[in-house]
Short mmCIF file of C-alpha atoms in Angstrom, two decimals:
data_model
loop_
_atom_site.label_atom_id
_atom_site.label_comp_id
_atom_site.label_asym_id
_atom_site.label_seq_id
_atom_site.Cartn_x
_atom_site.Cartn_y
_atom_site.Cartn_z
CA MET A 46 431.16 222.14 105.96
CA ARG A 47 430.35 220.91 109.45
CA TYR A 48 428.29 217.77 109.32
CA GLU A 49 425.64 216.83 111.87
CA LEU A 50 425.48 213.13 112.73
CA TYR A 51 422.26 211.84 114.26
CA TYR A 52 422.37 208.50 116.09
CA TRP A 53 421.41 206.94 119.43
CA PRO A 54 423.88 208.27 121.97
CA GLY A 55 424.57 205.24 124.15
CA ILE A 56 425.92 202.72 121.64
CA GLN A 57 428.43 202.45 118.82
CA GLY A 58 425.86 200.69 116.62
CA ARG A 59 425.40 201.51 112.96
CA GLY A 60 426.47 205.09 113.64
CA GLU A 61 429.98 203.89 114.31
CA PHE A 62 430.50 202.94 110.66
CA VAL A 63 429.87 206.58 109.80
CA ARG A 64 431.96 207.94 112.69
CA LEU A 65 435.01 205.95 111.59
CA ALA A 66 434.84 207.52 108.14
CA LEU A 67 434.31 211.05 109.47
CA GLU A 68 437.18 210.63 111.95
CA ASP A 69 439.61 209.11 109.44
CA ALA A 70 438.86 211.94 107.04
CA GLY A 71 439.31 214.54 109.75
CA ALA A 72 435.90 215.93 108.80
CA ALA A 73 434.25 218.44 111.13
CA TYR A 74 431.09 217.03 112.64
CA VAL A 75 428.90 217.26 115.70
CA ASP A 76 427.35 214.12 117.23
CA VAL A 77 424.02 215.81 117.86
CA ALA A 78 422.23 213.37 120.18
CA ARG A 79 425.28 213.03 122.40
CA GLU A 80 425.60 216.80 122.73
CA ARG A 81 421.97 217.92 122.75
CA GLY A 82 419.71 214.88 123.33
CA ASN A 83 417.30 213.02 121.06
CA SER A 84 414.54 215.54 120.36
CA ALA A 85 416.07 217.10 117.24
CA MET A 86 416.64 213.61 115.84
CA THR A 87 413.03 212.58 116.38
CA ALA A 88 411.71 215.80 114.87
CA MET A 89 413.65 215.26 111.66
CA MET A 90 412.03 211.84 111.20
CA ASP A 91 408.55 213.42 111.02
CA ALA A 92 407.16 213.09 107.49
CA LYS A 93 404.94 216.15 107.93
CA ALA A 94 407.86 218.34 108.93
CA SER A 95 410.66 217.17 106.69
CA ALA A 96 411.26 217.02 102.94
CA THR A 97 413.28 213.80 103.25
CA PRO A 98 412.41 212.22 106.62
CA PRO A 99 414.69 209.29 107.43
CA PHE A 100 413.07 206.01 108.51
CA ALA A 101 415.65 205.53 111.28
CA PRO A 102 419.05 206.67 112.54
CA PRO A 103 421.82 207.03 111.58
CA PHE A 104 421.42 210.03 109.32
CA LEU A 105 423.72 212.86 108.38
CA LYS A 106 422.87 216.51 107.80
CA ALA A 107 425.20 217.94 105.18
CA GLY A 108 424.24 221.53 104.56
CA LYS A 109 420.58 221.38 103.55
CA GLN A 110 420.64 217.67 102.70
CA VAL A 111 419.58 214.97 105.14
CA ILE A 112 420.99 211.56 104.20
CA GLY A 113 419.94 208.29 105.86
CA GLN A 114 420.90 204.61 105.69
CA THR A 115 424.47 203.88 106.79
CA ALA A 116 425.81 202.68 103.43
CA ASN A 117 424.12 205.59 101.66
CA ILE A 118 425.83 208.08 104.01
CA LEU A 119 429.19 206.44 103.26
CA LEU A 120 428.39 206.55 99.53
CA TYR A 121 427.90 210.31 99.92
CA LEU A 122 430.99 210.89 102.06
CA GLY A 123 433.43 208.46 100.49
CA SER A 124 434.52 210.15 97.29
CA ARG A 125 434.29 213.59 98.91
CA HIS A 126 436.89 212.65 101.52
CA GLY A 127 439.37 210.45 99.67
CA LEU A 128 437.85 207.22 100.98
CA ALA A 129 436.38 206.06 97.66
CA PRO A 130 437.14 206.43 93.97
CA LYS A 131 435.56 209.37 92.15
CA ALA A 132 434.45 207.51 89.03
CA GLU A 133 431.02 205.89 89.08
CA ALA A 134 432.08 202.29 88.42
CA GLY A 135 434.45 202.25 91.39
CA ARG A 136 431.90 203.95 93.64
CA LEU A 137 429.24 201.37 92.79
CA TRP A 138 431.66 198.50 93.45
CA LEU A 139 432.58 199.89 96.86
CA HIS A 140 428.95 200.55 97.63
CA GLN A 141 428.10 196.97 96.75
CA LEU A 142 430.73 195.79 99.24
CA GLN A 143 429.35 198.10 101.92
CA LEU A 144 425.82 196.77 101.33
CA THR A 145 427.18 193.24 101.82
CA ILE A 146 428.73 194.40 105.10
CA ALA A 147 425.35 195.87 106.06
CA ASP A 148 423.75 192.46 105.47
CA LEU A 149 426.40 190.88 107.70
CA VAL A 150 425.77 193.52 110.40
CA LEU A 151 422.07 192.64 110.35
CA GLU A 152 422.87 188.94 110.73
CA ILE A 153 425.21 189.76 113.62
CA HIS A 154 422.37 191.62 115.30
CA ASP A 155 420.03 188.70 114.64
CA THR A 156 422.26 186.30 116.58
CA HIS A 157 420.71 187.90 119.69
CA HIS A 158 417.43 189.05 118.08
CA PRO A 159 416.31 186.28 115.70
CA LEU A 160 412.65 186.94 116.52
CA GLY A 161 412.96 190.58 115.62
CA PRO A 162 414.02 193.89 117.13
CA SER A 163 410.78 194.59 118.98
CA LEU A 164 411.31 191.83 121.58
CA TYR A 165 414.08 191.78 124.20
CA TYR A 166 417.00 189.34 123.95
CA GLU A 167 415.83 187.80 127.23
CA ASP A 168 412.62 186.72 125.46
CA GLN A 169 414.41 184.89 122.67
CA ARG A 170 417.38 183.13 124.25
CA GLY A 171 416.55 179.70 122.83
CA PRO A 172 416.25 180.84 119.21
CA ALA A 173 419.31 183.09 119.73
CA LYS A 174 421.42 180.05 120.60
CA LYS A 175 420.30 178.20 117.48
CA ARG A 176 420.77 181.22 115.24
CA THR A 177 424.25 181.81 116.63
CA ILE A 178 425.33 178.22 115.95
CA GLU A 179 424.18 178.46 112.32
CA PHE A 180 425.72 181.92 112.00
CA TRP A 181 429.19 180.74 112.97
CA LYS A 182 428.92 177.45 111.10
CA GLU A 183 427.69 178.80 107.75
CA ARG A 184 427.44 182.57 107.56
CA VAL A 185 430.68 183.87 109.09
CA PRO A 186 432.80 181.63 106.82
CA LYS A 187 430.77 182.75 103.81
CA TYR A 188 430.93 186.50 104.51
CA LEU A 189 434.44 186.77 105.92
CA GLY A 190 435.75 184.23 103.43
CA TYR A 191 434.48 186.50 100.68
CA PHE A 192 436.22 189.61 102.01
CA GLU A 193 439.39 187.63 102.76
CA SER A 194 439.43 186.41 99.15
CA LEU A 195 439.09 189.98 97.89
CA VAL A 196 442.09 191.12 99.95
CA ALA A 197 444.06 188.11 98.71
CA THR A 198 443.19 188.44 95.01
CA ARG A 199 443.58 192.24 94.84
CA GLY A 200 447.12 191.97 96.27
CA GLY A 201 446.13 193.66 99.52
CA PRO A 202 446.45 195.06 102.03
CA TYR A 203 442.96 196.49 101.43
CA VAL A 204 439.88 195.10 99.70
CA THR A 205 440.55 197.10 96.55
CA GLY A 206 444.31 196.70 96.75
CA ARG A 207 446.73 199.42 97.80
CA LYS A 208 444.37 202.29 98.55
CA ILE A 209 442.23 202.45 101.69
CA THR A 210 438.48 202.99 101.43
CA TYR A 211 435.58 203.32 103.83
CA VAL A 212 434.88 199.60 103.32
CA ASP A 213 438.21 198.83 104.99
CA LEU A 214 437.27 201.02 107.96
CA SER A 215 434.03 199.03 108.25
CA LEU A 216 435.87 195.72 108.09
CA PHE A 217 438.08 196.91 110.95
CA GLN A 218 434.88 197.43 112.94
CA ILE A 219 433.57 193.98 112.02
CA VAL A 220 436.75 192.30 113.28
CA ALA A 221 436.87 194.40 116.45
CA GLY A 222 433.18 193.83 117.14
CA LEU A 223 433.24 190.08 116.60
CA ARG A 224 436.26 189.81 118.90
CA TYR A 225 434.31 191.67 121.59
CA ALA A 226 431.05 189.77 121.16
CA PHE A 227 432.39 186.26 120.55
CA PRO A 228 435.94 186.13 121.95
CA LYS A 229 436.15 182.31 122.05
CA ARG A 230 434.51 181.66 118.71
CA MET A 231 436.52 184.41 117.02
CA GLN A 232 439.78 183.16 118.50
CA GLN A 233 439.15 179.83 116.82
CA PHE A 234 437.93 181.27 113.56
CA GLU A 235 440.31 184.11 112.90
CA ARG A 236 443.20 181.88 111.84
CA ASN A 237 441.21 181.65 108.57
CA ILE A 238 441.33 185.40 107.89
CA PRO A 239 444.96 186.58 108.18
CA GLY A 240 444.43 189.26 105.53
CA LEU A 241 441.50 190.77 107.38
CA LEU A 242 443.42 190.71 110.68
CA ALA A 243 446.31 192.56 109.08
CA LEU A 244 443.82 195.02 107.56
CA HIS A 245 442.31 195.55 111.03
CA ASP A 246 445.72 196.36 112.49
CA ARG A 247 446.60 198.76 109.68
CA VAL A 248 443.35 200.66 110.10
CA ALA A 249 443.82 200.87 113.88
CA ALA A 250 447.29 202.31 113.33
CA ARG A 251 446.18 205.14 111.04
CA PRO A 252 446.86 208.40 112.90
CA ASN A 253 443.30 209.74 112.96
CA ILE A 254 441.81 206.35 113.81
CA GLU A 255 444.38 205.73 116.54
CA ALA A 256 443.59 209.11 118.06
CA TYR A 257 439.86 208.47 117.80
CA LEU A 258 440.05 205.04 119.43
CA ALA A 259 441.95 206.57 122.36
CA SER A 260 439.45 209.42 122.73
CA GLU A 261 436.22 209.59 124.71
CA ARG A 262 434.27 209.83 121.42
CA ARG A 263 434.90 206.09 120.98
CA ILE A 264 432.55 204.65 123.60
CA ALA A 265 433.07 201.05 124.67
CA PHE A 266 431.18 198.14 123.17
CA ASN A 267 428.27 197.17 125.44
CA GLU A 268 425.26 194.88 125.57
CA ASP A 269 422.86 197.38 123.99
CA GLY A 270 424.51 197.52 120.59
CA ILE A 271 424.96 195.32 117.56
CA PHE A 272 427.97 193.47 118.99
CA ARG A 273 426.97 192.04 122.38
CA HIS A 274 428.99 189.75 124.60
CA TYR A 275 426.54 187.16 125.84
CA LYS A 276 428.74 184.39 127.20
CA VAL A 277 426.11 181.72 126.68
CA LEU A 278 426.21 182.40 122.92
CA ASP A 279 430.00 182.20 122.83
CA LEU A 280 430.61 178.49 123.43
CA MET B 243 422.83 198.18 75.45
CA ARG B 244 421.48 194.75 76.23
CA TYR B 245 421.75 193.99 79.91
CA GLU B 246 422.36 190.54 81.37
CA LEU B 247 420.45 189.79 84.57
CA TYR B 248 421.78 186.99 86.76
CA TYR B 249 419.42 185.49 89.34
CA TRP B 250 418.10 182.11 90.51
CA PRO B 251 415.69 180.95 87.81
CA GLY B 252 412.88 179.37 89.82
CA ILE B 253 411.72 182.29 91.97
CA GLN B 254 410.77 185.94 91.72
CA GLY B 255 412.91 186.78 94.74
CA ARG B 256 415.15 189.81 94.91
CA GLY B 257 415.64 189.61 91.15
CA GLU B 258 412.05 190.64 90.64
CA PHE B 259 412.71 194.14 91.97
CA VAL B 260 415.23 194.54 89.14
CA ARG B 261 413.00 192.88 86.52
CA LEU B 262 410.14 195.28 87.23
CA ALA B 263 412.41 198.25 86.55
CA LEU B 264 413.87 196.74 83.37
CA GLU B 265 410.40 195.85 82.11
CA ASP B 266 408.83 199.21 82.93
CA ALA B 267 411.69 200.95 81.17
CA GLY B 268 411.40 198.70 78.14
CA ALA B 269 415.10 197.95 78.50
CA ALA B 270 416.58 195.08 76.50
CA TYR B 271 417.83 192.33 78.79
CA VAL B 272 418.40 188.60 78.92
CA ASP B 273 417.56 186.62 82.07
CA VAL B 274 420.71 184.51 81.83
CA ALA B 275 420.06 181.69 84.30
CA ARG B 276 416.58 181.08 82.92
CA GLU B 277 417.90 180.85 79.37
CA ARG B 278 421.27 179.18 79.87
CA GLY B 279 421.43 177.71 83.40
CA ASN B 280 423.44 178.67 86.48
CA SER B 281 427.04 177.99 85.50
CA ALA B 282 427.82 181.43 84.07
CA MET B 283 426.37 183.01 87.20
CA THR B 284 428.52 180.93 89.50
CA ALA B 285 431.65 181.59 87.46
CA MET B 286 431.20 185.35 87.75
CA MET B 287 431.12 185.10 91.55
CA ASP B 288 434.66 183.65 91.62
CA ALA B 289 437.05 186.18 93.15
CA LYS B 290 440.02 184.71 91.27
CA ALA B 291 438.30 185.08 87.92
CA SER B 292 436.48 188.38 88.21
CA ALA B 293 437.48 192.00 88.82
CA THR B 294 434.30 192.69 90.79
CA PRO B 295 432.90 189.33 91.93
CA PRO B 296 429.41 189.71 93.45
CA PHE B 297 428.76 188.09 96.84
CA ALA B 298 425.38 186.80 95.68
CA PRO B 299 422.68 187.20 93.01
CA PRO B 300 421.05 189.30 91.73
CA PHE B 301 423.66 191.06 89.64
CA LEU B 302 423.53 192.88 86.34
CA LYS B 303 426.08 192.92 83.57
CA ALA B 304 425.99 196.29 81.83
CA GLY B 305 428.61 196.33 79.12
CA LYS B 306 431.86 195.57 80.97
CA GLN B 307 430.48 196.44 84.40
CA VAL B 308 429.08 193.85 86.79
CA ILE B 309 426.82 195.40 89.42
CA GLY B 310 425.46 193.51 92.45
CA GLN B 311 423.11 194.19 95.38
CA THR B 312 419.50 194.84 94.35
CA ALA B 313 419.28 198.47 95.50
CA ASN B 314 422.67 199.21 93.93
CA ILE B 315 421.48 197.85 90.57
CA LEU B 316 418.39 200.07 90.77
CA LEU B 317 420.62 203.03 91.70
CA TYR B 318 422.56 202.37 88.49
CA LEU B 319 419.49 201.83 86.29
CA GLY B 320 417.10 204.40 87.73
CA SER B 321 418.34 207.70 86.40
CA ARG B 322 419.41 206.07 83.11
CA HIS B 323 415.85 204.96 82.39
CA GLY B 324 413.65 207.77 83.67
CA LEU B 325 412.85 206.00 86.94
CA ALA B 326 414.87 208.31 89.20
CA PRO B 327 415.95 211.92 89.25
CA LYS B 328 419.28 212.76 87.61
CA ALA B 329 420.59 215.10 90.32
CA GLU B 330 422.55 213.53 93.16
CA ALA B 331 420.35 214.69 96.06
CA GLY B 332 417.23 213.11 94.57
CA ARG B 333 419.09 209.91 93.67
CA LEU B 334 420.38 209.53 97.23
CA TRP B 335 416.90 210.10 98.67
CA LEU B 336 415.38 207.45 96.41
CA HIS B 337 418.24 205.10 97.17
CA GLN B 338 417.65 205.58 100.88
CA LEU B 339 414.00 204.59 100.38
CA GLN B 340 415.04 201.52 98.39
CA LEU B 341 417.46 200.47 101.14
CA THR B 342 414.59 200.74 103.63
CA ILE B 343 412.53 198.49 101.34
CA ALA B 344 415.48 196.06 101.25
CA ASP B 345 415.43 195.95 105.06
CA LEU B 346 411.70 195.19 104.94
CA VAL B 347 412.29 192.44 102.36
CA LEU B 348 414.84 190.82 104.67
CA GLU B 349 412.37 190.93 107.56
CA ILE B 350 409.69 189.39 105.32
CA HIS B 351 412.09 186.56 104.51
CA ASP B 352 412.88 186.17 108.22
CA THR B 353 409.22 185.50 109.06
CA HIS B 354 409.90 181.99 107.70
CA HIS B 355 413.67 181.91 108.33
CA PRO B 356 414.29 183.59 111.72
CA LEU B 357 417.13 181.18 112.48
CA GLY B 358 418.92 182.03 109.28
CA PRO B 359 418.95 181.10 105.61
CA SER B 360 421.06 177.95 105.98
CA LEU B 361 418.31 175.95 107.72
CA TYR B 362 415.02 174.89 106.13
CA TYR B 363 411.72 176.47 107.15
CA GLU B 364 410.58 173.06 108.38
CA ASP B 365 413.36 173.20 111.02
CA GLN B 366 412.27 176.55 112.43
CA ARG B 367 408.47 176.52 112.48
CA GLY B 368 408.13 177.49 116.13
CA PRO B 369 410.39 180.56 115.92
CA ALA B 370 408.79 181.43 112.56
CA LYS B 371 405.39 181.68 114.23
CA LYS B 372 406.71 183.99 116.91
CA ARG B 373 408.64 186.12 114.46
CA THR B 374 405.58 186.46 112.23
CA ILE B 375 403.39 187.64 115.11
CA GLU B 376 405.91 190.34 116.06
CA PHE B 377 406.40 191.24 112.41
CA TRP B 378 402.73 191.98 111.82
CA LYS B 379 402.22 193.61 115.22
CA GLU B 380 405.19 195.99 115.16
CA ARG B 381 407.17 195.95 111.94
CA VAL B 382 404.57 196.04 109.16
CA PRO B 383 402.81 199.07 110.71
CA LYS B 384 406.17 200.81 111.11
CA TYR B 385 407.46 200.18 107.58
CA LEU B 386 404.21 200.51 105.62
CA GLY B 387 403.07 203.39 107.81
CA TYR B 388 406.24 205.20 106.83
CA PHE B 389 405.71 204.73 103.10
CA GLU B 390 402.01 205.56 103.40
CA SER B 391 402.92 208.80 105.15
CA LEU B 392 405.33 209.69 102.36
CA VAL B 393 402.63 209.20 99.71
CA ALA B 394 400.22 211.27 101.80
CA THR B 395 402.57 214.16 102.56
CA ARG B 396 404.08 214.40 99.06
CA GLY B 397 400.57 214.75 97.57
CA GLY B 398 400.76 211.36 95.86
CA PRO B 399 400.12 209.23 94.01
CA TYR B 400 403.76 208.14 94.29
CA VAL B 401 406.28 208.34 97.13
CA THR B 402 407.96 211.41 95.67
CA GLY B 403 404.73 212.94 94.42
CA ARG B 404 403.61 213.02 90.81
CA LYS B 405 406.46 211.22 89.07
CA ILE B 406 406.93 207.45 89.23
CA THR B 407 410.24 205.98 90.35
CA TYR B 408 411.70 202.50 90.81
CA VAL B 409 410.78 202.74 94.51
CA ASP B 410 407.11 202.78 93.50
CA LEU B 411 407.61 199.66 91.38
CA SER B 412 409.15 197.97 94.43
CA LEU B 413 406.26 199.03 96.66
CA PHE B 414 403.88 197.45 94.14
CA GLN B 415 405.83 194.22 94.62
CA ILE B 416 405.67 194.52 98.42
CA VAL B 417 401.86 194.88 98.36
CA ALA B 418 401.42 192.06 95.85
CA GLY B 419 403.79 189.78 97.74
CA LEU B 420 402.27 190.37 101.17
CA ARG B 421 398.81 189.69 99.72
CA TYR B 422 400.09 186.39 98.37
CA ALA B 423 401.97 185.33 101.49
CA PHE B 424 399.57 186.56 104.16
CA PRO B 425 396.14 186.92 102.55
CA LYS B 426 394.19 187.01 105.84
CA ARG B 427 396.56 189.26 107.73
CA MET B 428 396.90 191.62 104.77
CA GLN B 429 393.17 191.81 104.24
CA GLN B 430 392.86 193.09 107.80
CA PHE B 431 395.82 195.40 107.65
CA GLU B 432 395.49 197.01 104.25
CA ARG B 433 392.64 199.31 105.24
CA ASN B 434 395.46 201.33 106.87
CA ILE B 435 397.34 201.90 103.62
CA PRO B 436 394.91 203.27 101.02
CA GLY B 437 397.62 205.33 99.34
CA LEU B 438 399.86 202.32 98.86
CA LEU B 439 396.97 200.25 97.51
CA ALA B 440 396.18 202.94 94.97
CA LEU B 441 399.89 203.11 94.09
CA HIS B 442 399.89 199.33 93.59
CA ASP B 443 396.96 199.54 91.19
CA ARG B 444 398.51 202.40 89.21
CA VAL B 445 401.77 200.50 88.78
CA ALA B 446 399.93 197.35 87.71
CA ALA B 447 398.05 199.38 85.07
CA ARG B 448 401.17 200.86 83.46
CA PRO B 449 401.35 199.44 79.91
CA ASN B 450 404.75 197.73 80.18
CA ILE B 451 404.03 196.39 83.65
CA GLU B 452 400.59 195.14 82.64
CA ALA B 453 402.10 193.35 79.66
CA TYR B 454 404.88 191.89 81.81
CA LEU B 455 402.50 190.61 84.49
CA ALA B 456 400.48 188.82 81.80
CA SER B 457 403.59 187.31 80.21
CA GLU B 458 405.40 184.07 81.02
CA ARG B 459 408.41 186.10 82.22
CA ARG B 460 406.40 186.87 85.38
CA ILE B 461 406.52 183.51 87.13
CA ALA B 462 404.03 182.87 89.94
CA PHE B 463 404.84 183.42 93.60
CA ASN B 464 405.76 180.09 95.23
CA GLU B 465 407.03 178.67 98.50
CA ASP B 466 410.71 178.92 97.55
CA GLY B 467 410.88 182.69 97.38
CA ILE B 468 410.78 185.65 99.73
CA PHE B 469 406.98 185.78 99.86
CA ARG B 470 405.71 182.34 100.91
CA HIS B 471 402.17 181.34 101.70
CA TYR B 472 402.42 179.17 104.79
CA LYS B 473 398.86 179.01 106.08
CA VAL B 474 399.93 178.35 109.65
CA LEU B 475 401.72 181.74 109.70
CA ASP B 476 398.66 183.54 108.33
CA LEU B 477 396.22 183.34 111.26
#
C-alpha cells in the first residue's frame, strides 16, 4: 500500500516523526503537500466532507482510512512495519512512551511560544526567555533523565532493550533537534545522557535513515518549526 | 478484574477523565492514593523496580499490566467496557479525538501556567493573563468548534452519532470544567456550542454518572487542578 502523508511542506515539525518511521521501514509514501500543495490537506479537514476529519496535520491516508495525531499514526504503523511489538501490552507501552515524547515536543515548542501558537515569537520574547530557563532547569532533566534510565535499565541500546522501535527513531529526532535549537545548552547537558547519545548515533547509522538524512526529503531545521535556534534563548 | 487507579488524591485533574469512564462502565476499581497514600504510586514510577515505569500519573494497574498516559488508559478501557468500538479503525478514530482533547487540556492548564509547570501561578500572572486572552480568542473557538461540528455532522447527540463513547464523557468534563474555571467567559461563549451543551447534559443524566457526581468520590473542582477559577483571568 502506498501511504499519503499530509503535513505542512516547509518544516520538519511533527510530520518528521512520521517520516522517520516510514523511511526506516522503507514504506512507499507520497508527501502530498510537498508534491501537490495544501488544498487537498485542507479539504480533508472539513467535517462536512469527511467521515473522520483530522483536527490538524500530520495525518496519514492508508487505503480508505485517514489517521491523525502523530503518536496515533505511529501506533498504526509500528507493528505493521516491524517497529513495534505485535502484542497489545507491548504496543500500549510503546505508545505510552511516544505520548510522553509528544508532551516533551509540546514543551519544546512552548519555549518559543509560551503564550500560545496564535501569537508570533516576536510578541512573546520575554516570557519565552523565562520559559526556556525553567525548561532546561527542570523539564529537560526530568524527561531525558526518564528515557536515559529506560535505556540503562533495559540493557540498551534502545528504550526497550535490543530491538529498535519507532520510539527510538523519535528520540533520535529529539537529540538532533535540541542540538540544533540549543547548541550551547545541549553541549552542557548531554554529558548526562550517554545512552541517548549512543542511541542517536545508532539510529543515524541505520541504512535507510542514513540515506534519508542525506536526501533532499530531509529538509533542514529552520526557525519555523518546533526546534528553532534563537540565540538569545541559548545562553 | 479490579483495577487500581493511581493519581494525585487532592484534585480531579487528568485522573478524572479515567474515573468518568470507570464509573460509567460500572467497573470495579480502587483509587489507590486516596485510600492508601502516595508511596505505592511513587514506587511504581521507579525505572529500576518496574518493567514499565510510568513517567507520571495517572496510570492504571490492570492485572499485571501498568498503563500510563490518560488517553492510552482510555484506549485500553474503552472497547473492553462498551465505550468504544471494537474494530481497529473506529478505535483509532476515537483515540485521535481523545488525543485532541488531551491537547486542549494542556492548553487549559497553560492558561495559568504558560511558563511551565515547575513555577507557581503566582509567579506568572502577567503571562497567564495574556495566554488566557489568546486562548479564548483563538483556541477555544478552534477546539470546541471542531467538536461541535462533529456532533452536528454525525447527526448527534454524541461525537460519533448515536452511541456514547469515552470521548463524550471527556467532553462533558471539558464543559463542566470550563464553566467552573471561566464562568463569565463561558457564559458568553457557550451559545456557540449547543450540541456540546446538550451532550454535557445527557452525560450528566446517565445513571452511573449521575450517581458518581452526587457521591463523595467526585471531589469538587479547586485551584490546584487543571480547571482553576482565578477571577482575574475571567474578565
